[in-house]
């Protein structure tokens, strides 16, 4: 996987208040990744300094805009994997997704989770964040964090 990440210097609009504007934003992010296919499952995890882990947002076939934002920023290549998620990158993801809050009739669980994780990381330097991106649920898990994210979405749908 390439370590270079696409530049995302284009300024986001002030707000995406409608479903149509959210869809258009998702399509713009996806267009920056030729051949992009949204992950089947994705989520964030915090690994605490004491060795415990906590799943943040976990998604299965939903919330395509945050998936596209995160995929773009981490340079996801469409292969199931678990990646370190530096605080600066997570902050940029939250910043890029922020205009979606204008859609007040929708919940924004990924953005809320990303902000909680950022606040936690700021106060706990021994912690680290990770992102799990699963191309196909039939793929073998790539890490214990991958297992946790898949369990979280399976538990929600049960």
Protein backbone atom coordinates (compact mmCIF):
# COMPACT_ATOMS: atom_id res chain seq x y z
CA UNK A 1 0.00 0.00 0.00
CA UNK A 2 1.25 3.42 -0.84
CA UNK A 3 2.09 5.65 2.09
CA UNK A 4 1.31 8.82 0.19
CA UNK A 5 -2.15 10.17 0.77
CA UNK A 6 -4.21 12.15 -1.73
CA UNK A 7 -4.29 15.84 -1.06
CA UNK A 8 -7.65 17.13 0.04
CA UNK A 9 -7.04 20.83 -0.17
CA UNK A 10 -10.39 21.64 -1.75
CA UNK A 11 -12.41 23.60 0.75
CA UNK A 12 -15.64 21.98 1.80
CA UNK A 13 -18.82 24.00 1.38
CA UNK A 14 -20.29 25.61 4.48
CA UNK A 15 -23.03 22.99 4.81
CA UNK A 16 -24.62 19.92 3.29
CA UNK A 17 -28.17 20.25 4.57
CA UNK A 18 -30.07 17.87 2.31
CA UNK A 19 -29.73 14.21 1.39
CA UNK A 20 -28.98 15.34 -2.16
CA UNK A 21 -26.11 17.54 -0.98
CA UNK A 22 -24.75 14.68 1.16
CA UNK A 23 -24.92 12.33 -1.81
CA UNK A 24 -23.18 14.87 -4.04
CA UNK A 25 -20.42 15.30 -1.43
CA UNK A 26 -19.96 11.52 -1.18
CA UNK A 27 -19.72 11.25 -4.96
CA UNK A 28 -17.09 14.03 -5.06
CA UNK A 29 -14.94 12.21 -2.49
CA UNK A 30 -15.40 8.88 -4.28
CA UNK A 31 -14.39 10.47 -7.60
CA UNK A 32 -11.00 11.27 -6.07
CA UNK A 33 -10.36 7.50 -5.78
CA UNK A 34 -10.53 5.83 -9.21
CA UNK A 35 -12.10 2.38 -8.91
CA UNK A 36 -13.31 3.04 -5.37
CA UNK A 37 -15.72 0.58 -3.87
CA UNK A 38 -17.08 1.36 -0.42
CA UNK A 39 -16.01 -1.00 2.35
CA UNK A 40 -18.60 -3.60 3.34
CA UNK A 41 -17.74 -2.90 6.99
CA UNK A 42 -15.64 -0.15 8.52
CA UNK A 43 -15.05 1.34 11.89
CA UNK A 44 -12.68 2.97 14.31
CA UNK A 45 -11.14 1.51 17.45
CA UNK A 46 -9.28 3.03 20.38
CA UNK A 47 -6.52 0.92 21.90
CA UNK A 48 -6.04 2.17 25.45
CA UNK A 49 -2.69 2.29 27.22
CA UNK A 50 -3.86 -0.43 29.63
CA UNK A 51 -4.36 -2.82 26.69
CA UNK A 52 -8.14 -2.60 26.53
CA UNK A 53 -9.91 -1.66 23.33
CA UNK A 54 -13.09 0.19 22.53
CA UNK A 55 -14.97 0.27 19.23
CA UNK A 56 -16.01 3.76 18.17
CA UNK A 57 -18.25 3.99 15.13
CA UNK A 58 -18.85 0.70 13.33
CA UNK A 59 -20.74 0.53 10.06
CA UNK A 60 -22.05 -2.15 7.71
CA UNK A 61 -23.32 -0.94 4.35
CA UNK A 62 -24.26 2.47 5.72
CA UNK A 63 -22.87 5.97 6.11
CA UNK A 64 -21.16 6.11 2.73
CA UNK A 65 -19.92 9.69 3.10
CA UNK A 66 -17.77 9.03 6.20
CA UNK A 67 -16.53 5.82 4.54
CA UNK A 68 -15.39 7.78 1.49
CA UNK A 69 -13.74 10.50 3.61
CA UNK A 70 -11.84 7.99 5.74
CA UNK A 71 -10.90 5.81 2.75
CA UNK A 72 -9.50 8.83 0.93
CA UNK A 73 -7.48 10.08 3.86
CA UNK A 74 -5.88 6.75 4.76
CA UNK A 75 -5.23 5.91 1.11
CA UNK A 76 -7.30 2.72 1.31
CA UNK A 77 -6.52 0.42 -1.59
CA UNK A 78 -9.69 -1.69 -1.40
CA UNK A 79 -8.04 -4.55 0.50
CA UNK A 80 -9.31 -5.58 3.92
CA UNK A 81 -6.95 -4.16 6.50
CA UNK A 82 -6.46 -2.47 9.84
CA UNK A 83 -4.51 0.80 9.78
CA UNK A 84 -3.08 3.14 12.39
CA UNK A 85 -5.07 6.35 12.49
CA UNK A 86 -2.90 9.26 13.64
CA UNK A 87 -4.76 11.99 15.50
CA UNK A 88 -3.97 14.58 12.83
CA UNK A 89 -5.54 12.37 10.17
CA UNK A 90 -8.60 11.72 12.30
CA UNK A 91 -8.92 15.47 12.93
CA UNK A 92 -8.81 16.10 9.17
CA UNK A 93 -11.50 13.46 8.61
CA UNK A 94 -13.75 15.15 11.18
CA UNK A 95 -13.10 18.52 9.58
CA UNK A 96 -14.01 17.23 6.11
CA UNK A 97 -17.19 15.61 7.41
CA UNK A 98 -18.28 18.58 9.52
CA UNK A 99 -20.50 20.19 6.81
CA UNK A 100 -22.77 17.13 7.06
CA UNK A 101 -24.00 18.34 10.45
CA UNK A 102 -26.20 20.81 8.60
CA UNK A 103 -28.44 17.83 7.77
CA UNK A 104 -30.20 18.05 11.10
CA UNK A 105 -32.75 15.34 10.32
CA UNK A 106 -29.94 12.75 10.24
CA UNK A 107 -27.72 11.40 12.96
CA UNK A 108 -23.96 11.64 12.50
CA UNK A 109 -22.56 8.76 14.56
CA UNK A 110 -19.20 8.66 12.80
CA UNK A 111 -18.50 12.34 13.28
CA UNK A 112 -19.52 12.14 16.97
CA UNK A 113 -17.33 9.09 17.47
CA UNK A 114 -14.35 10.64 15.71
CA UNK A 115 -14.60 13.74 17.89
CA UNK A 116 -14.85 11.65 21.07
CA UNK A 117 -11.79 9.70 19.99
CA UNK A 118 -9.86 12.89 19.28
CA UNK A 119 -10.72 14.28 22.71
CA UNK A 120 -9.68 11.02 24.34
CA UNK A 121 -6.39 10.87 22.45
CA UNK A 122 -5.59 14.44 23.46
CA UNK A 123 -5.88 13.56 27.13
CA UNK A 124 -4.34 10.10 26.97
CA UNK A 125 -1.06 10.06 25.02
CA UNK A 126 -0.59 6.32 25.56
CA UNK A 127 -3.69 5.53 23.52
CA UNK A 128 -3.87 5.03 19.78
CA UNK A 129 -6.61 4.99 17.20
CA UNK A 130 -7.05 2.52 14.37
CA UNK A 131 -9.40 2.19 11.45
CA UNK A 132 -10.68 -1.13 10.14
CA UNK A 133 -11.74 -1.33 6.50
CA UNK A 134 -13.30 -4.61 5.32
CA UNK A 135 -13.66 -5.01 1.57
CA UNK A 136 -15.78 -8.17 1.78
CA UNK A 137 -17.21 -9.75 4.91
CA UNK A 138 -15.98 -13.14 3.66
CA UNK A 139 -12.38 -11.88 3.99
CA UNK A 140 -10.45 -13.19 6.96
CA UNK A 141 -10.07 -10.66 9.78
CA UNK A 142 -6.76 -8.81 9.65
CA UNK A 143 -6.43 -8.06 13.35
CA UNK A 144 -8.17 -8.41 16.70
CA UNK A 145 -9.53 -4.90 16.05
CA UNK A 146 -11.12 -6.13 12.82
CA UNK A 147 -12.82 -8.91 14.80
CA UNK A 148 -14.20 -6.35 17.29
CA UNK A 149 -15.62 -4.09 14.58
CA UNK A 150 -17.27 -7.03 12.82
CA UNK A 151 -18.73 -8.27 16.11
CA UNK A 152 -20.11 -4.80 16.81
CA UNK A 153 -22.00 -4.60 13.50
CA UNK A 154 -23.16 -8.22 13.79
CA UNK A 155 -24.48 -7.56 17.28
CA UNK A 156 -26.41 -4.50 16.07
CA UNK A 157 -28.05 -6.43 13.23
CA UNK A 158 -28.97 -9.44 15.38
